[in-house]
Amino acid sequence: MATDILMPQLGLTMNEGTITEWAKKEGDKVAKGDLLFYVENDKAVIPYESQGEGILAKIVVGPMATAAVGAVVAMLVQPGESMPESPPAPPAAQSNPGAFSESTPVSPEPAVTEVPLAAGAAPSAAALSKEEHGGFVRSSPYARKLADKQRISLQSIQGTGPDGAVIARDVRSGAPSAAATTANTAAPPFSDQRLSRIRQVAAARLTESWKEIPQFTLSIEAHAQGLLDAQSAFAALDEKISLTALLARLTGAALKEFPLLNSSWLGDGQIRVFSAANISIAVDSSDGLVVPTLRGCGERGVRELNADLRELAEKARARTLSPEAMQGGTITISNLGMFGITRFRAIVNPPQCAILSVGSIVRRPEEYEGGSRFISTIEIGLTADHRIVDGAYGARFLAQLKRYIEHPVLALG
Amino acid sequence: MRTISFSDATLEAMREEMRRDPTVFVYGEDIVRQGGIFGQFKGLPDEFGDRVRDVPISETAIVGAALGAALTGTRPVADMHFADFIGVAFDELANQIAKNRYMFGGQTNIPLVIRAPDGLTNQAAAQHSQSVEGWIQNIPGLIVVAPSSPATAKGLLKAAIRQNDPVIYFENKVLYPQKGPVPEEEYLTALGKAEIRRSGKDVTIVAYSILVQKCEEAAKQLEAEGIDVEIIDLLTLKPFDRETVIESVKKTHRCVIAHEAVVTGGLGAEIAATIQAEAFFWLDAPIARVGAKNVPIPFSPIMEKFVAPQKEDLIRAVRRVLYREA
């Protein structure tokens, strides 16, 4: 019997998902546990493994198409079995009025080539879905068929037909804006692109943060020799401990005395203060910024934290982070030191109260006993929600963190 | 191959079928005395005597009698003089001829042919210039054909006469004097089968009757622009050859439908609807229709030309579906 593969629900709030890429094609053998496709929800791109085995008979939801949770995205058959005549249409997500499926666009307007940017108050997932709905790609049916066959997203193609519609020649030339520009002088000297869902959600959250949260930034310079010495001590044991892991551990210690920075804004005059320091670590990935959670930074050993962090970063780069791995952060650390950035101002990641921005370790001269010497320094920034904490509170926290950075042994408590 | 006129080709068809089958007879207005208004019956009475008859000016009587004759087992060919006049006998055609076989449970054949000279010629004005296949198209039970050349004129007429269901045979007036190659040996042109007049890969033009040659002229000019046109000559308008049309559109991904009849509610609409239903995902451009404007045909030569579809209209339509012209 043919088995339906359904759009998985990866995370409680997921109503629908976009299949960004199929790892198997129709006709491929599929074993249990084989990677089938990557699905993007509002939070992340997540690999989905086959729960059954057989032959991938039919892909119902193609690449870059969106379907409601529970909709049939593909069908498996057993060897020797033929495909059912017509695959069932993905069920309309009636329980989720905001969800939609690619196969039932209701409105061809407005033209898709516009990049919808979240405006105003925080758009819900449903609102974002609507935007995509309106973003139906104008194309000739044949262009759509060709693109589907070649597994090219219509959204990635610059149309040269009437009103920018994608027509067959655009798909054949395969080439987005640059090629289209040389082929057709009428093509505009820019390319309009659609943001990934992650980017759209991030845009909405950051806009919300920027508009809604009165946030202030402080920064402090610390001698970095203590950190470097700590790294060296581990290095002598042939262990490589990252600066971020060390800083996460020290931040966890400092937060014990400044718990208000380890909190969330609930609204209605309430905040939630967390007992454990679960630090969201900003990681740069091919999907953009992702923030896996490094748990228990106030309690656990730095070796353990370092191992966890390494695994999370690898998963982030391999796009295999689970939704759970990105939940539950109570404060964020963003380290851009590896790029040579010495200081920057971060934006609070709501509903968290605070974010730390870490710069690179630099050597600079310092006045010393009437003369001068070169020292290693690091600058730590703190951006915090002024509704929850005041500048002095933040300053005291930074001073404590500076002490721990300069003398990590103090963090032992 | 020898070359004869369209008119002579139909005359040959009549002669051959009347020799072959003594139940075939033909009648109409002025076909004995005048030889038909376009000379298409000249000489026929000499050989077949009273199997070629003149009748009074009453299309109701002509078409009604054709039904009666067909029901009694003969094969009448009735001439309409002008296709425009078919409206006079509309009840006979639409409610009797088209429905008798069905209403009497298929107990009898209705082997009759109505010949209907149509199309624009020499400022014949609003009542003598029409192409009225659109009127007939909507009646279940009738076969409709329209030859485009002397060879297809002969082959289709012979096939129509031998057909056991009523056939409306639209012959374009401009085609009568035109000459073309016609085989000397016996042949029939199959009903329901289109012919590809020109094979091409960029765009399909579906046409019939007089428009086929206009399309061929347009295709020649378009070739100079590097556009490779495929022309399908429908020949049978109902039921039309879906398979040939769909296959061609699947190859070229673009389609222009051309007829001299008014675009509004014309055969082009029916063909376009069929293409979108059966080949939607092969289409790279909206289907274009070329035909007469939705007005009575004017007497003024300039206005007549303006209202009727011209080669330039075809060229523009082809460029449009190729996105080379807005």
XYZ file of C-alpha atoms in Angstrom:
739
model
C 0.000 0.000 0.000
C 1.217 3.480 -0.739
C 2.165 5.453 2.338
C 1.643 9.176 2.585
C 4.484 11.297 3.905
C 2.974 14.199 5.778
C 4.247 17.670 6.538
C 5.689 17.195 10.017
C 4.893 19.484 12.897
C 8.299 20.535 14.156
C 7.560 22.752 17.084
C 4.320 23.604 18.829
C 3.571 26.744 16.913
C 4.216 25.329 13.447
C 1.128 25.490 11.232
C 2.842 25.013 7.932
C 6.247 24.437 6.475
C 8.142 25.182 3.303
C 10.153 22.374 1.795
C 13.365 24.105 0.847
C 15.072 21.139 -0.732
C 14.403 17.510 -1.521
C 17.282 15.156 -0.764
C 15.584 12.350 -2.713
C 13.939 12.421 -6.087
C 10.980 10.488 -7.435
C 11.933 6.898 -8.036
C 14.664 6.869 -5.366
C 14.827 4.093 -2.817
C 14.233 5.332 0.689
C 15.358 3.572 3.857
C 14.103 4.364 7.319
C 16.165 7.245 8.687
C 17.244 8.533 5.270
C 17.218 12.270 4.894
C 14.129 13.069 2.790
C 13.912 16.840 2.705
C 14.659 20.051 4.519
C 11.653 21.858 5.852
C 11.629 25.458 6.904
C 9.283 26.715 9.555
C 9.268 30.138 11.131
C 12.306 29.307 13.200
C 14.684 27.163 11.259
C 15.440 24.870 8.376
C 15.163 21.362 9.721
C 16.151 18.090 8.049
C 13.390 15.498 7.958
C 14.191 11.818 7.984
C 12.024 9.083 6.553
C 9.964 7.190 9.095
C 9.296 4.360 6.662
C 10.941 2.652 3.741
C 10.070 2.060 0.113
C 10.330 3.955 -3.121
C 9.608 7.656 -3.327
C 6.784 7.422 -5.847
C 5.543 10.942 -5.936
C 6.593 14.330 -4.648
C 3.399 16.293 -4.058
C 4.924 19.405 -2.512
C 7.890 20.464 -4.601
C 10.902 22.498 -3.591
C 10.103 25.938 -2.186
C 6.444 25.028 -1.938
C 4.567 25.398 1.298
C 2.033 23.058 2.826
C 0.005 22.887 5.982
C 1.097 20.591 8.786
C -0.391 17.173 8.112
C -0.710 17.720 4.368
C 0.605 14.997 2.095
C 3.998 16.093 0.789
C 5.019 12.857 -0.904
C 4.108 9.202 -1.278
C 6.076 6.057 -0.688
C 5.248 2.768 -2.396
C 6.689 -0.667 -1.933
C 8.815 -2.201 -4.722
C 6.622 -3.610 -7.480
C 3.669 -1.551 -6.389
C 2.269 1.024 -8.761
C 1.424 4.581 -7.949
C -2.138 5.409 -7.007
C -3.817 7.141 -9.942
C -4.087 10.576 -8.495
C -2.367 11.650 -5.333
C -4.746 13.172 -2.848
C -4.589 16.909 -2.803
C -3.003 18.353 0.295
C -5.840 18.940 2.709
C -6.741 22.518 3.252
C -5.589 23.555 6.668
C -9.015 24.443 7.905
C -8.019 24.408 11.514
C -5.375 26.974 10.686
C -7.001 29.807 8.833
C -3.624 31.412 8.363
C -2.095 28.410 6.720
C -2.254 27.922 3.021
C -1.031 25.479 0.495
C 0.839 26.440 -2.621
C -1.647 24.658 -4.815
C -4.533 26.908 -3.887
C -3.485 30.474 -4.363
C -6.457 32.755 -3.898
C -5.021 35.934 -5.212
C -2.507 36.491 -7.963
C -1.839 40.038 -6.787
C 0.338 41.788 -5.975
C 3.289 40.940 -8.168
C 5.657 38.690 -6.357
C 8.864 40.264 -7.119
C 8.318 42.635 -4.266
C 10.100 41.675 -1.108
C 7.511 41.759 1.621
C 8.968 43.288 4.708
C 7.266 43.047 8.014
C 5.855 46.358 9.017
C 4.163 47.580 12.121
C 3.541 45.387 15.103
C 4.785 41.856 15.289
C 3.175 39.899 12.472
C 1.986 36.460 13.442
C 2.912 33.387 11.471
C -0.514 33.624 9.895
C 0.132 37.130 8.717
C 3.395 36.058 7.138
C 1.632 33.242 5.352
C -0.799 35.697 3.879
C 2.041 37.744 2.537
C 3.386 34.744 0.725
C -0.059 34.017 -0.522
C -0.206 37.384 -2.163
C 3.252 36.702 -3.508
C 2.038 34.193 -6.096
C 4.641 34.161 -8.843
C 3.252 35.393 -12.124
C 4.345 32.881 -14.687
C 3.158 31.066 -17.742
C 1.920 27.557 -17.005
C 4.697 26.131 -19.169
C 7.361 28.111 -17.309
C 5.970 26.719 -14.066
C 6.101 23.205 -15.454
C 9.684 23.678 -16.669
C 10.819 25.169 -13.386
C 9.191 22.356 -11.488
C 10.922 19.789 -13.664
C 14.290 21.444 -13.195
C 13.566 22.035 -9.522
C 14.165 25.715 -9.814
C 12.192 28.048 -7.626
C 10.147 30.425 -9.750
C 10.830 33.025 -7.130
C 14.498 32.936 -7.977
C 13.904 33.732 -11.631
C 13.667 37.196 -13.070
C 10.676 37.216 -15.425
C 10.874 38.980 -18.771
C 7.250 38.415 -19.795
C 4.404 40.916 -19.436
C 4.579 42.672 -16.052
C 7.626 40.620 -15.166
C 5.891 37.269 -15.561
C 8.249 34.331 -15.725
C 7.976 32.698 -19.148
C 9.654 29.601 -20.550
C 12.735 31.387 -21.894
C 13.470 32.777 -18.425
C 13.505 29.293 -16.943
C 15.575 27.930 -19.816
C 18.162 30.628 -19.490
C 17.936 29.495 -15.860
C 19.360 32.611 -15.008
C 18.253 35.056 -12.614
C 18.635 38.750 -12.950
C 22.207 39.089 -14.167
C 21.754 36.955 -17.258
C 18.349 38.406 -17.895
C 19.860 41.847 -17.873
C 22.220 41.051 -20.710
C 19.587 39.128 -22.636
C 16.980 41.817 -22.375
C 17.961 45.404 -22.109
C 14.578 46.220 -20.628
C 15.383 44.179 -17.530
C 15.885 46.395 -14.498
C 19.381 46.848 -13.028
C 18.472 45.150 -9.771
C 17.016 41.903 -8.618
C 14.072 41.706 -6.274
C 14.289 38.717 -4.019
C 12.019 37.015 -1.596
C 13.330 36.597 1.908
C 13.493 33.167 3.467
C 10.898 32.513 6.122
C 13.574 32.605 8.811
C 14.677 35.992 7.574
C 11.093 37.234 7.490
C 10.483 36.127 11.042
C 13.794 37.625 12.147
C 12.876 40.861 10.394
C 9.568 40.991 12.208
C 11.164 40.288 15.572
C 13.959 42.775 15.127
C 11.512 45.434 14.015
C 9.445 44.667 17.070
C 12.534 44.891 19.246
C 13.660 48.159 17.711
C 10.265 49.810 17.846
C 8.876 48.443 21.071
C 11.801 48.104 23.430
C 13.506 51.139 24.927
C 16.986 49.724 25.003
C 20.298 51.124 26.144
C 23.822 49.983 25.449
C 26.856 50.095 27.754
C 30.302 48.836 27.057
C 33.292 48.026 29.144
C 36.899 47.160 28.383
C 38.530 44.298 30.253
C 42.047 42.983 30.313
C 41.930 39.783 28.346
C 45.042 38.162 29.716
C 43.040 36.127 32.227
C 40.968 34.607 29.404
C 44.058 33.885 27.346
C 45.769 32.273 30.323
C 42.744 30.079 30.931
C 42.783 29.001 27.279
C 46.525 28.273 27.557
C 46.015 26.153 30.656
C 43.587 23.934 28.752
C 45.807 24.016 25.680
C 48.632 22.587 27.790
C 46.333 19.576 28.264
C 45.734 19.507 24.504
C 42.230 20.813 24.987
C 40.896 23.666 22.941
C 38.370 25.773 24.776
C 36.686 28.530 22.809
C 36.533 32.083 24.039
C 32.759 32.017 23.678
C 32.473 28.973 25.952
C 34.640 30.691 28.570
C 32.619 33.897 28.312
C 29.351 31.958 28.543
C 30.573 30.320 31.742
C 31.692 33.639 33.234
C 28.445 35.342 32.181
C 26.501 32.529 33.822
C 28.386 33.213 37.042
C 27.883 36.991 36.854
C 24.129 36.615 36.185
C 23.659 34.935 39.563
C 24.161 38.306 41.184
C 22.219 40.187 38.469
C 19.214 37.935 37.753
C 17.103 40.725 36.239
C 19.263 40.566 33.130
C 18.358 36.887 32.832
C 14.672 37.572 32.361
C 11.825 37.996 29.880
C 9.335 40.801 29.427
C 5.817 39.391 29.806
C 3.877 42.642 29.486
C 1.139 43.818 31.821
C 3.733 44.904 34.342
C 5.254 41.469 34.650
C 8.589 39.933 33.949
C 9.802 36.363 34.304
C 13.166 35.888 35.961
C 14.934 32.642 35.128
C 16.994 30.686 37.590
C 19.218 28.957 35.042
C 21.401 30.868 32.619
C 20.478 29.313 29.272
C 22.457 31.419 26.885
C 21.444 31.830 23.243
C 24.654 31.782 21.244
C 24.499 33.653 17.940
C 25.917 31.428 15.185
C 26.415 32.441 11.586
C 25.079 29.748 9.226
C 24.220 29.446 5.564
C 20.600 30.054 6.552
C 21.610 33.265 8.277
C 21.804 33.914 11.981
C 20.679 31.017 14.162
C 20.719 30.993 17.952
C 21.073 27.577 19.585
C 20.803 27.485 23.349
C 23.767 26.643 25.583
C 22.133 25.457 28.782
C 23.164 25.711 32.385
C 26.003 28.190 31.923
C 25.935 29.174 35.582
C 26.414 25.620 36.815
C 28.213 23.383 34.400
C 31.929 23.015 33.812
C 33.518 24.927 30.997
C 34.717 21.696 29.340
C 31.165 20.420 29.099
C 29.871 23.752 27.868
C 32.613 23.879 25.282
C 31.745 20.405 23.985
C 28.058 21.314 23.806
C 28.772 24.560 22.060
C 30.961 22.855 19.479
C 28.201 20.368 18.708
C 25.560 23.080 18.452
C 27.724 25.147 16.113
C 28.411 22.166 13.885
C 24.715 21.334 13.735
C 23.912 24.920 12.954
C 26.314 24.873 10.015
C 25.016 21.476 8.866
C 21.451 22.776 9.228
C 20.558 19.889 11.494
C 19.598 21.845 14.601
C 16.358 20.637 16.122
C 13.731 23.237 17.015
C 14.203 22.334 20.704
C 17.895 23.201 20.471
C 16.893 26.755 19.629
C 14.312 27.228 22.329
C 14.522 28.362 25.923
C 17.279 30.970 25.711
C 17.214 33.538 28.524
C 19.960 35.922 27.364
C 22.077 36.121 24.206
C 25.802 36.345 23.539
C 26.884 37.549 20.125
C 30.612 37.327 19.428
C 31.934 39.034 16.306
C 35.546 39.079 17.533
C 36.623 36.480 14.994
C 35.859 39.014 12.236
C 38.119 41.650 13.798
C 35.170 43.667 15.114
C 36.308 45.410 18.279
C 32.955 46.744 19.466
C 29.357 46.802 18.293
C 25.907 47.542 19.503
C 23.542 44.596 19.464
C 19.737 44.643 19.465
C 17.783 42.901 22.189
C 16.304 39.587 21.065
C 12.770 39.663 22.464
C 11.391 38.564 24.819
C 14.866 38.395 26.395
C 15.972 41.347 28.476
C 19.598 41.516 27.435
C 22.238 40.697 24.859
C 26.013 40.815 25.192
C 28.175 41.879 22.277
C 31.737 40.582 22.326
C 34.535 42.150 20.315
C 37.952 40.846 19.370
C 40.932 40.741 21.716
C 43.247 43.584 20.773
C 46.716 44.621 21.904
C 47.089 48.211 22.973
C 49.519 50.296 24.982
C 48.700 51.159 28.570
C 50.296 53.534 31.002
C 52.197 51.416 33.482
C 54.345 52.464 36.389
C 55.267 55.799 34.809
C 56.018 54.170 31.469
C 53.903 52.042 29.197
C 53.323 48.449 28.257
C 51.219 46.478 25.798
C 48.233 44.628 27.095
C 45.495 42.456 25.572
C 41.988 43.826 25.986
C 38.491 42.806 25.077
C 35.406 44.999 24.922
C 32.063 43.680 26.107
C 28.835 45.486 25.274
C 25.533 45.075 27.029
C 22.258 46.095 25.417
C 19.320 45.750 27.764
C 15.605 46.446 28.040
C 15.295 49.684 30.008
C 11.825 48.694 31.122
C 13.379 45.913 33.196
C 16.728 47.293 34.279
C 18.449 50.646 34.598
C 21.838 51.742 33.381
C 23.454 51.453 36.813
C 22.255 47.851 37.203
C 23.722 47.024 33.815
C 26.941 48.853 34.695
C 27.344 46.910 37.927
C 26.810 43.668 36.006
C 29.428 44.626 33.424
C 31.894 45.564 36.167
C 31.365 42.140 37.743
C 31.743 40.392 34.407
C 34.946 42.385 33.825
C 36.291 41.148 37.149
C 35.519 37.545 36.182
C 37.092 37.982 32.764
C 40.251 39.422 34.254
C 40.361 36.887 37.096
C 38.355 33.818 36.035
C 39.145 32.160 39.328
C 36.757 34.616 41.051
C 33.878 33.042 39.169
C 34.407 29.890 41.146
C 32.411 31.741 43.759
C -0.410 16.662 -60.596
C -3.042 18.489 -62.613
C -4.317 21.814 -61.404
C -8.016 22.677 -61.277
C -10.155 25.320 -59.602
C -11.914 24.899 -56.281
C -15.225 25.279 -58.092
C -14.352 22.509 -60.568
C -13.150 20.318 -57.742
C -16.574 20.483 -56.086
C -18.196 19.812 -59.445
C -16.036 16.716 -59.853
C -16.995 15.561 -56.405
C -20.698 15.944 -57.227
C -20.307 14.180 -60.547
C -18.358 11.281 -59.119
C -20.720 10.745 -56.217
C -23.842 11.062 -58.395
C -22.403 8.469 -60.781
C -21.475 6.228 -57.921
C -24.802 6.427 -56.087
C -28.149 6.999 -57.900
C -29.776 8.230 -54.685
C -27.573 11.341 -54.602
C -29.345 14.411 -55.937
C -28.823 18.135 -55.656
C -31.149 21.072 -55.610
C -31.138 24.746 -54.847
C -31.827 28.199 -56.226
C -30.652 28.813 -59.804
C -28.368 25.833 -59.979
C -29.848 24.461 -63.234
C -30.591 27.677 -65.020
C -27.494 29.548 -63.863
C -25.132 26.705 -62.922
C -24.958 28.058 -59.402
C -24.189 31.629 -58.451
C -20.482 30.846 -58.513
C -20.626 28.381 -61.401
C -20.098 25.439 -59.132
C -22.904 23.375 -60.704
C -22.195 24.186 -64.360
C -22.865 21.249 -66.664
C -24.220 19.012 -63.951
C -27.848 18.970 -65.251
C -26.611 17.806 -68.694
C -25.470 14.500 -67.256
C -27.935 13.957 -64.410
C -31.177 15.521 -65.666
C -33.786 16.005 -62.986
C -31.414 14.848 -60.222
C -30.260 18.464 -60.403
C -33.168 20.752 -59.610
C -34.045 24.401 -59.253
C -36.422 25.177 -56.441
C -38.370 28.245 -55.338
C -36.727 30.784 -53.056
C -37.611 29.183 -49.750
C -34.782 27.920 -47.584
C -37.378 26.527 -45.196
C -38.725 24.350 -47.989
C -35.272 23.417 -49.287
C -33.866 22.309 -45.953
C -37.122 20.741 -44.749
C -37.410 18.760 -47.970
C -33.800 17.636 -47.626
C -34.651 16.108 -44.270
C -37.683 14.345 -45.721
C -35.656 13.041 -48.638
C -32.884 11.831 -46.354
C -35.378 10.036 -44.131
C -36.747 8.186 -47.160
C -33.305 6.865 -47.983
C -31.852 9.236 -50.552
C -28.762 11.412 -50.188
C -29.779 15.009 -50.869
C -27.318 17.832 -51.339
C -29.031 21.183 -50.740
C -27.425 24.430 -51.821
C -27.966 27.531 -49.676
C -26.871 30.068 -52.286
C -25.332 32.101 -49.476
C -24.547 30.708 -46.046
C -26.185 33.822 -44.617
C -29.593 32.470 -45.687
C -29.325 29.389 -43.524
C -31.037 31.346 -40.773
C -34.329 31.146 -42.669
C -34.273 27.362 -42.246
C -32.937 27.383 -38.734
C -35.721 25.365 -37.177
C -35.427 22.673 -39.850
C -31.707 22.569 -39.248
C -31.463 22.942 -35.488
C -34.630 21.251 -34.288
C -35.331 18.692 -36.969
C -32.266 17.616 -38.938
C -29.902 17.729 -35.980
C -32.256 15.889 -33.642
C -34.178 13.323 -35.681
C -31.714 10.487 -35.364
C -31.560 10.988 -31.608
C -35.291 11.452 -31.042
C -36.211 8.374 -33.068
C -33.745 6.214 -31.219
C -31.264 5.936 -34.055
C -33.725 4.087 -36.301
C -32.662 6.015 -39.374
C -29.737 7.771 -40.989
C -29.908 11.422 -41.997
C -27.463 11.413 -44.910
C -27.778 14.968 -46.153
C -25.334 17.720 -47.054
C -26.040 21.421 -46.926
C -23.674 23.401 -49.049
C -23.204 26.924 -47.726
C -21.020 29.418 -49.619
C -19.697 31.849 -47.014
C -17.169 34.604 -46.414
C -16.360 38.055 -47.626
C -16.177 38.946 -51.271
C -16.453 42.122 -53.310
C -18.393 44.256 -50.878
C -21.383 41.935 -50.650
C -22.185 43.750 -47.387
C -23.760 42.652 -44.149
C -26.218 40.004 -45.387
C -24.063 38.239 -47.985
C -20.599 38.184 -46.425
C -20.846 36.213 -43.249
C -19.138 33.134 -41.962
C -21.795 31.573 -39.784
C -20.205 28.381 -38.468
C -20.542 29.913 -35.016
C -24.334 29.652 -35.329
C -24.124 26.005 -36.268
C -21.345 25.115 -33.868
C -23.728 25.196 -30.936
C -26.084 22.546 -32.308
C -25.380 18.987 -31.198
C -25.904 16.499 -33.996
C -24.376 18.329 -36.943
C -21.015 17.778 -38.571
C -19.400 20.963 -39.878
C -16.645 21.073 -42.489
C -14.795 23.864 -44.316
C -12.306 23.073 -47.098
C -9.354 25.390 -47.728
C -8.220 24.270 -51.198
C -9.458 22.536 -54.374
C -8.111 19.199 -53.164
C -9.764 19.382 -49.757
C -12.954 20.777 -51.354
C -13.317 17.650 -53.442
C -12.263 15.184 -50.775
C -14.456 16.668 -48.063
C -17.533 16.983 -50.285
C -17.277 13.350 -51.340
C -16.817 12.266 -47.734
C -19.738 14.466 -46.645
C -22.068 12.948 -49.240
C -21.174 9.446 -48.087
C -21.608 10.348 -44.420
C -24.790 9.010 -42.793
C -25.226 12.085 -40.578
C -26.020 15.634 -41.643
C -22.997 17.655 -42.745
C -22.865 21.407 -43.199
C -20.321 22.156 -45.916
C -19.005 25.754 -45.742
C -17.276 26.763 -48.964
C -15.612 30.165 -49.031
C -16.620 32.257 -52.020
C -13.140 33.669 -52.586
C -11.789 30.156 -52.999
C -14.021 29.172 -55.991
C -11.798 30.513 -58.796
C -8.529 29.590 -57.086
C -6.621 26.718 -58.644
C -4.637 24.026 -56.965
C -3.380 20.473 -57.439
C -6.084 17.802 -57.203
C -5.324 14.102 -57.618
C -7.029 12.442 -60.590
C -7.607 9.216 -58.777
C -10.414 8.610 -56.335
C -9.845 9.858 -52.766
C -11.777 11.061 -49.752
C -10.688 13.593 -47.157
C -11.411 12.083 -43.771
C -13.960 13.890 -41.623
C -12.691 14.860 -38.166
C -9.085 14.977 -39.230
C -6.989 18.140 -39.451
C -3.978 18.533 -41.701
C -0.716 20.235 -40.836
C -0.058 22.661 -43.699
C 3.263 23.833 -42.406
C 5.405 22.361 -39.722
C 7.067 24.727 -37.254
C 8.322 24.878 -33.710
C 7.631 28.363 -32.346
C 3.894 28.867 -32.555
C 0.804 26.957 -33.688
C -1.792 28.703 -35.814
C -5.095 26.866 -36.004
C -7.060 28.041 -39.024
C -9.518 26.853 -41.641
C -11.101 27.843 -44.907
C -9.827 31.076 -46.463
C -7.692 31.942 -43.422
C -5.321 29.037 -44.073
C -3.753 30.799 -47.052
C -3.579 34.103 -45.194
C -1.736 32.252 -42.441
C 0.667 30.767 -44.971
C 1.460 34.269 -46.249
C 1.941 35.513 -42.700
C 4.173 32.539 -41.890
C 6.421 33.379 -44.823
C 6.881 36.907 -43.585
C 7.412 35.724 -39.997
C 10.049 33.301 -41.171
C 12.169 36.302 -42.114
C 11.966 37.343 -38.452
C 13.200 33.929 -37.419
C 9.764 32.752 -36.275
C 8.905 29.203 -37.221
C 5.128 28.850 -37.562
C 3.127 25.625 -37.600
C -0.213 25.854 -39.404
C -3.038 23.439 -38.701
C -5.848 23.366 -41.263
C -8.838 22.050 -39.312
C -10.988 21.010 -42.328
C -13.611 19.586 -39.985
C -14.778 22.255 -37.563
C -17.060 19.999 -35.589
C -15.970 17.681 -34.212
C -12.541 19.253 -34.629
C -9.331 17.270 -34.412
C -8.369 17.864 -30.774
C -5.486 15.462 -30.875
C -3.623 17.251 -33.662
C -4.219 20.651 -32.081
C -3.173 19.566 -28.590
C -0.068 17.751 -29.830
C 1.024 20.802 -31.763
C 0.482 23.176 -28.844
C 2.426 20.851 -26.572
C 5.281 21.216 -29.026
C 5.169 24.971 -29.643
C 3.661 26.177 -26.329
C 1.887 29.044 -28.098
C -1.269 29.237 -30.129
C -3.091 31.645 -32.399
C -6.547 30.702 -33.690
C -7.700 32.381 -36.871
C -11.021 32.492 -38.679
C -12.861 34.962 -40.832
C -15.955 34.687 -38.641
C -16.562 37.121 -35.813
C -14.223 36.455 -32.871
C -16.977 36.800 -30.275
C -18.470 33.398 -29.542
C -16.643 31.941 -32.514
C -15.039 28.568 -33.017
C -11.790 30.066 -31.713
C -13.328 30.310 -28.252
C -14.194 26.619 -28.297
C -10.718 25.630 -29.458
C -9.021 27.912 -26.939
C -11.120 26.457 -24.133
C -10.159 22.957 -25.211
C -6.463 23.839 -25.305
C -6.471 25.403 -21.877
C -8.277 22.378 -20.489
C -6.014 19.795 -22.066
C -2.675 21.536 -22.490
C -2.694 24.301 -19.872
C 0.673 23.363 -18.448
C 2.283 23.454 -21.858
C 1.222 27.019 -22.599
C 3.791 29.751 -22.389
C 1.493 32.564 -23.439
C -2.199 33.365 -23.470
C -3.936 31.994 -26.577
C -4.641 34.666 -29.199
C -7.675 34.779 -31.464
C -7.818 36.530 -34.806
C -11.125 37.081 -36.601
C -13.657 39.653 -37.692
C -14.640 42.453 -35.354
C -17.972 42.200 -33.604
C -19.947 44.286 -36.115
C -22.001 43.604 -39.265
C -19.716 43.443 -42.311
C -19.670 46.980 -43.788
C -20.219 47.681 -47.471
C -17.424 50.260 -47.631
C -14.302 48.567 -49.063
C -12.084 50.355 -46.563
C -14.300 49.456 -43.643
C -14.735 45.898 -44.872
C -10.963 45.477 -44.864
C -10.770 47.049 -41.427
C -13.334 44.674 -39.942
C -12.001 41.485 -41.529
C -8.893 39.720 -40.252
C -5.814 40.569 -42.339
C -2.367 39.085 -42.707
C -1.015 41.913 -40.541
C -3.383 40.920 -37.720
C -2.021 37.397 -37.855
C 1.556 38.625 -37.780
C 0.847 40.840 -34.800
C -0.887 38.017 -32.940
C 2.049 35.687 -33.498
C 4.518 38.300 -32.307
C 2.337 38.921 -29.271
C 2.243 35.296 -28.148
C 6.030 35.244 -28.570
C 6.269 38.378 -26.401
C 7.865 40.275 -29.247
C 5.130 42.859 -29.363
C 2.821 44.216 -26.730
